[in-house]
Amino acid sequence: MIGLSAPWPTKGEIDVIENVNLATNNQYSLHTIDGCAHPAEALAEGQVNETGNVLTTSCFVNATGQATNEGCLVADNDLSYGAKFAQSGDGAFATLWDEEGIRIWFFTRSAVPPEMATASPSPSGWGAPTAFWPQSSCNTAQFFGPQTLILETNVCGNFAVDVFSQTCSQVAELCTDLVVTPTNYVDAFWEIKYIAVFSNSSGTSSASSASSGFTTTSGAGAGPTGGSNSASTLGPWTLLSPALMGAIVGYIML
């Protein structure tokens, strides 16, 4: 998700599914202007409740000691991306953005919470998230604005090229050696069961219009922090900040 109406990364970026080549672990990250971070001391003392492996702590895109635009990275297990992700039957990714910060979960298909496909998701019962950036070290009202949800497959982008020798050298010497062969794209696609976005607000629920054969559903119900929900099953969406809406929870079922 990328912030709107301002030069990037003024309104922030939230990466829910991201990695390249033959990498085996999904990486979650935030990308911001200077000042947003994973709380290093709290992490060292085990005070941040998350199950992922923190790789970098500064979300600033030009942070000293980190690669350009690396952001504050949290790595998931090897069921979250690549071959084992497919072999395990895929799964669901969920993001909660509320007054406490930004959290991201990943569930294998067999572990997806049963209410996730309903109009009343309950993140409070999902256990510790894989990644959690608390407000104490990243004030989302300051570093994030309304977001656009984007699904993208990038061919030989900077990230993929920079780590190609570590993540794909057994297949080819260079990324560009692969992209010129049409048959390499036969299995390159997104297979998505549903995408849902919920907002917790005091107004009546509404939903974005659907396209591409998907249906749109919406309904009022008890949300993660009370109030009514609005739900949409296809984007793109403009997601307002929790300062305006109370809380946002969105997820992708693959």
Tab-separated table of C-alpha atoms in Angstrom:
chain	number	residue	atom	x	y	z
A	1	MET	CA	0.000	0.000	0.000
A	2	ILE	CA	1.307	3.451	-0.906
A	3	GLY	CA	0.323	6.854	0.467
A	4	LEU	CA	-1.649	9.258	-1.702
A	5	SER	CA	-1.576	12.971	-2.543
A	6	ALA	CA	2.034	13.649	-1.583
A	7	PRO	CA	5.510	12.834	-2.896
A	8	TRP	CA	6.593	9.342	-1.846
A	9	PRO	CA	7.333	8.461	0.945
A	10	THR	CA	5.759	11.451	2.725
A	11	LYS	CA	2.541	9.507	3.400
A	12	GLY	CA	4.285	6.174	3.927
A	13	GLU	CA	4.244	2.737	2.337
A	14	ILE	CA	3.132	-0.573	3.897
A	15	ASP	CA	4.393	-3.749	2.206
A	16	VAL	CA	2.332	-6.819	3.122
A	17	ILE	CA	3.589	-9.360	0.558
A	18	GLU	CA	7.069	-8.837	-0.838
A	19	ASN	CA	10.130	-10.763	-1.919
A	20	VAL	CA	11.915	-11.770	-5.104
A	21	ASN	CA	13.302	-14.617	-7.193
A	22	LEU	CA	13.589	-17.926	-5.300
A	23	ALA	CA	13.485	-16.355	-1.838
A	24	THR	CA	11.703	-18.493	0.748
A	25	ASN	CA	10.383	-16.013	3.327
A	26	ASN	CA	7.897	-13.185	2.971
A	27	GLN	CA	9.061	-9.779	4.231
A	28	TYR	CA	6.824	-7.125	5.785
A	29	SER	CA	8.031	-3.543	5.883
A	30	LEU	CA	7.222	0.129	6.321
A	31	HIS	CA	8.865	2.852	4.236
A	32	THR	CA	8.715	6.432	5.552
A	33	ILE	CA	10.427	9.757	5.976
A	34	ASP	CA	12.901	10.032	8.868
A	35	GLY	CA	11.596	9.323	12.379
A	36	CYS	CA	9.610	6.074	12.168
A	37	ALA	CA	11.237	2.896	13.484
A	38	HIS	CA	10.917	-0.409	15.220
A	39	PRO	CA	11.680	0.368	18.903
A	40	ALA	CA	15.180	-1.093	19.230
A	41	GLU	CA	15.343	-1.135	23.044
A	42	ALA	CA	11.873	-2.621	23.404
A	43	LEU	CA	12.732	-5.277	20.826
A	44	ALA	CA	15.897	-6.200	22.695
A	45	GLU	CA	13.919	-6.556	25.917
A	46	GLY	CA	11.176	-8.612	24.290
A	47	GLN	CA	8.535	-5.945	24.868
A	48	VAL	CA	7.213	-5.904	21.292
A	49	ASN	CA	4.778	-8.775	20.819
A	50	GLU	CA	5.509	-10.169	17.350
A	51	THR	CA	6.584	-13.556	16.032
A	52	GLY	CA	8.635	-12.498	12.999
A	53	ASN	CA	12.372	-11.946	12.710
A	54	VAL	CA	13.293	-8.245	12.728
A	55	LEU	CA	15.920	-7.611	10.035
A	56	THR	CA	16.187	-3.806	10.107
A	57	THR	CA	14.788	-1.229	12.536
A	58	SER	CA	14.669	2.122	10.722
A	59	CYS	CA	11.724	2.721	8.391
A	60	PHE	CA	13.426	5.784	6.865
A	61	VAL	CA	14.127	5.105	3.184
A	62	ASN	CA	17.596	6.677	3.417
A	63	ALA	CA	18.589	5.291	6.818
A	64	THR	CA	22.287	5.148	7.661
A	65	GLY	CA	23.625	1.597	7.730
A	66	GLN	CA	20.761	0.139	5.667
A	67	ALA	CA	20.311	-0.361	1.937
A	68	THR	CA	18.487	2.449	0.149
A	69	ASN	CA	14.720	2.097	0.617
A	70	GLU	CA	15.162	-1.053	2.716
A	71	GLY	CA	12.694	0.129	5.340
A	72	CYS	CA	12.040	-1.589	8.664
A	73	LEU	CA	11.876	-5.250	7.680
A	74	VAL	CA	10.341	-8.220	9.469
A	75	ALA	CA	10.792	-11.691	7.952
A	76	ASP	CA	8.187	-14.449	8.266
A	77	ASN	CA	8.708	-18.230	8.224
A	78	ASP	CA	9.265	-20.236	5.041
A	79	LEU	CA	5.569	-21.140	4.699
A	80	SER	CA	4.809	-17.506	3.861
A	81	TYR	CA	6.456	-17.272	0.442
A	82	GLY	CA	7.722	-19.309	-2.495
A	83	ALA	CA	7.584	-23.069	-2.968
A	84	LYS	CA	6.553	-24.041	0.570
A	85	PHE	CA	3.822	-21.390	0.520
A	86	ALA	CA	2.318	-23.072	-2.547
A	87	GLN	CA	2.862	-26.600	-1.254
A	88	SER	CA	1.106	-25.836	2.036
A	89	GLY	CA	-2.029	-24.664	0.225
A	90	ASP	CA	-1.277	-20.944	0.366
A	91	GLY	CA	-2.936	-18.820	3.062
A	92	ALA	CA	-4.120	-15.378	4.133
A	93	PHE	CA	-2.386	-12.124	5.033
A	94	ALA	CA	-4.099	-9.592	7.301
A	95	THR	CA	-3.178	-6.031	8.258
A	96	LEU	CA	-4.617	-4.040	11.162
A	97	TRP	CA	-3.977	-0.306	11.397
A	98	ASP	CA	-5.433	1.285	14.524
A	99	GLU	CA	-4.560	3.609	17.402
A	100	GLU	CA	-1.953	1.134	18.708
A	101	GLY	CA	0.063	0.979	15.478
A	102	ILE	CA	0.307	-1.326	12.462
A	103	ARG	CA	0.172	-5.127	12.720
A	104	ILE	CA	0.434	-7.832	10.053
A	105	TRP	CA	-0.484	-11.518	10.364
A	106	PHE	CA	0.007	-14.492	8.079
A	107	PHE	CA	-2.095	-17.654	8.392
A	108	THR	CA	-1.591	-20.881	6.474
A	109	ARG	CA	-4.818	-22.064	4.871
A	110	SER	CA	-5.542	-24.564	7.647
A	111	ALA	CA	-5.070	-21.875	10.312
A	112	VAL	CA	-7.182	-19.053	8.821
A	113	PRO	CA	-9.579	-17.742	11.511
A	114	PRO	CA	-13.112	-18.886	10.583
A	115	GLU	CA	-14.657	-15.425	10.975
A	116	MET	CA	-12.157	-13.864	8.576
A	117	ALA	CA	-14.488	-14.427	5.612
A	118	THR	CA	-17.410	-12.744	7.393
A	119	ALA	CA	-18.342	-9.085	7.873
A	120	SER	CA	-17.048	-9.149	11.461
A	121	PRO	CA	-13.343	-10.030	11.695
A	122	SER	CA	-11.940	-10.194	15.247
A	123	PRO	CA	-8.186	-9.463	15.275
A	124	SER	CA	-8.147	-9.535	19.075
A	125	GLY	CA	-8.425	-13.318	18.861
A	126	TRP	CA	-5.712	-13.887	16.264
A	127	GLY	CA	-2.757	-14.082	18.640
A	128	ALA	CA	0.532	-12.235	18.262
A	129	PRO	CA	1.084	-10.718	14.806
A	130	THR	CA	4.089	-11.595	12.699
A	131	ALA	CA	5.032	-7.914	12.501
A	132	PHE	CA	4.083	-5.030	14.795
A	133	TRP	CA	5.145	-1.396	14.562
A	134	PRO	CA	3.768	0.313	17.704
A	135	GLN	CA	2.752	3.966	17.915
A	136	SER	CA	5.449	4.511	20.541
A	137	SER	CA	8.153	4.483	17.869
A	138	CYS	CA	6.152	5.296	14.732
A	139	ASN	CA	3.310	7.786	15.025
A	140	THR	CA	1.117	6.720	12.110
A	141	ALA	CA	-0.742	10.050	12.105
A	142	GLN	CA	2.597	11.722	11.345
A	143	PHE	CA	4.171	9.211	8.965
A	144	PHE	CA	1.164	7.745	7.128
A	145	GLY	CA	-1.799	9.078	5.208
A	146	PRO	CA	-4.577	7.571	3.069
A	147	GLN	CA	-3.244	4.521	1.214
A	148	THR	CA	-3.881	2.848	-2.140
A	149	LEU	CA	-3.814	-0.957	-2.244
A	150	ILE	CA	-1.647	-2.211	-5.115
A	151	LEU	CA	-0.906	-5.710	-6.454
A	152	GLU	CA	2.257	-5.699	-8.544
A	153	THR	CA	4.549	-8.197	-10.233
A	154	ASN	CA	7.793	-6.425	-11.083
A	155	VAL	CA	10.173	-7.995	-13.603
A	156	CYS	CA	13.883	-7.427	-12.901
A	157	GLY	CA	13.319	-4.471	-10.603
A	158	ASN	CA	16.096	-3.021	-8.463
A	159	PHE	CA	15.387	-5.343	-5.519
A	160	ALA	CA	15.390	-8.506	-7.650
A	161	VAL	CA	18.524	-7.532	-9.557
A	162	ASP	CA	20.485	-6.494	-6.457
A	163	VAL	CA	20.057	-9.897	-4.788
A	164	PHE	CA	19.858	-12.091	-7.893
A	165	SER	CA	23.166	-13.847	-7.268
A	166	GLN	CA	22.018	-14.858	-3.774
A	167	THR	CA	18.476	-15.876	-4.662
A	168	CYS	CA	18.493	-17.201	-8.234
A	169	SER	CA	22.035	-17.935	-9.432
A	170	GLN	CA	21.239	-21.641	-9.817
A	171	VAL	CA	18.700	-20.760	-12.522
A	172	ALA	CA	20.539	-18.125	-14.555
A	173	GLU	CA	23.507	-15.791	-14.377
A	174	LEU	CA	21.447	-12.622	-14.813
A	175	CYS	CA	17.808	-11.693	-14.310
A	176	THR	CA	17.664	-10.365	-17.863
A	177	ASP	CA	18.553	-13.854	-19.136
A	178	LEU	CA	15.158	-15.063	-17.903
A	179	VAL	CA	12.756	-12.282	-18.836
A	180	VAL	CA	13.210	-12.681	-22.599
A	181	THR	CA	11.763	-16.221	-22.576
A	182	PRO	CA	7.923	-16.220	-22.845
A	183	THR	CA	7.505	-19.685	-21.315
A	184	ASN	CA	8.943	-18.408	-18.038
A	185	TYR	CA	5.686	-16.503	-17.498
A	186	VAL	CA	3.329	-19.482	-17.749
A	187	ASP	CA	3.086	-19.811	-13.966
A	188	ALA	CA	3.522	-16.120	-13.160
A	189	PHE	CA	0.157	-14.960	-11.856
A	190	TRP	CA	-1.799	-14.024	-8.744
A	191	GLU	CA	-4.505	-16.500	-7.729
A	192	ILE	CA	-6.668	-14.678	-5.190
A	193	LYS	CA	-9.782	-16.014	-3.507
A	194	TYR	CA	-10.773	-12.678	-2.013
A	195	ILE	CA	-9.537	-9.313	-0.808
A	196	ALA	CA	-11.515	-7.605	1.938
A	197	VAL	CA	-11.127	-4.190	3.541
A	198	PHE	CA	-12.992	-3.234	6.710
A	199	SER	CA	-13.219	0.106	8.460
A	200	ASN	CA	-14.496	0.632	11.974
A	201	SER	CA	-16.552	3.820	12.026
A	202	SER	CA	-19.690	5.296	13.522
A	203	GLY	CA	-21.376	5.886	10.172
A	204	THR	CA	-23.311	3.501	7.961
A	205	SER	CA	-21.304	0.863	6.167
A	206	SER	CA	-20.459	1.175	2.506
A	207	ALA	CA	-18.298	-0.632	-0.010
A	208	SER	CA	-16.257	0.079	-3.099
A	209	SER	CA	-17.730	-1.096	-6.384
A	210	ALA	CA	-16.445	-4.428	-7.685
A	211	SER	CA	-15.156	-5.377	-11.118
A	212	SER	CA	-13.591	-8.319	-12.979
A	213	GLY	CA	-16.387	-10.678	-11.960
A	214	PHE	CA	-15.958	-10.185	-8.217
A	215	THR	CA	-18.898	-9.264	-6.018
A	216	THR	CA	-18.963	-6.557	-3.410
A	217	THR	CA	-20.369	-7.168	0.031
A	218	SER	CA	-20.921	-4.903	2.989
A	219	GLY	CA	-22.669	-5.141	6.283
A	220	ALA	CA	-22.841	-3.688	9.754
A	221	GLY	CA	-21.505	-5.687	12.636
A	222	ALA	CA	-19.224	-5.712	15.624
A	223	GLY	CA	-15.749	-4.795	14.419
A	224	PRO	CA	-12.418	-5.218	16.142
A	225	THR	CA	-13.049	-2.248	18.414
A	226	GLY	CA	-16.824	-1.838	18.150
A	227	GLY	CA	-18.927	0.296	15.809
A	228	SER	CA	-19.960	-0.607	12.290
A	229	ASN	CA	-17.893	-2.118	9.510
A	230	SER	CA	-17.662	-1.497	5.807
A	231	ALA	CA	-16.293	-4.274	3.627
A	232	SER	CA	-15.185	-4.522	0.022
A	233	THR	CA	-14.017	-7.571	-1.903
A	234	LEU	CA	-12.129	-5.828	-4.685
A	235	GLY	CA	-10.156	-2.616	-5.086
A	236	PRO	CA	-8.485	-0.398	-5.718
A	237	TRP	CA	-9.410	1.292	-2.492
A	238	THR	CA	-8.444	4.549	-0.889
A	239	LEU	CA	-7.888	3.656	2.745
A	240	LEU	CA	-8.312	6.517	5.182
A	241	SER	CA	-6.158	6.716	8.279
A	242	PRO	CA	-7.425	5.433	11.663
A	243	ALA	CA	-7.406	9.031	12.891
A	244	LEU	CA	-10.425	9.515	10.620
A	245	MET	CA	-11.997	6.063	10.761
A	246	GLY	CA	-11.124	4.446	14.110
A	247	ALA	CA	-9.470	1.283	12.769
A	248	ILE	CA	-8.770	-0.483	9.507
A	249	VAL	CA	-8.355	-4.190	8.952
A	250	GLY	CA	-7.709	-5.655	5.524
A	251	TYR	CA	-6.660	-9.057	4.301
A	252	ILE	CA	-5.785	-11.010	1.207
A	253	MET	CA	-6.729	-14.684	0.880
A	254	LEU	CA	-4.557	-16.534	-1.640
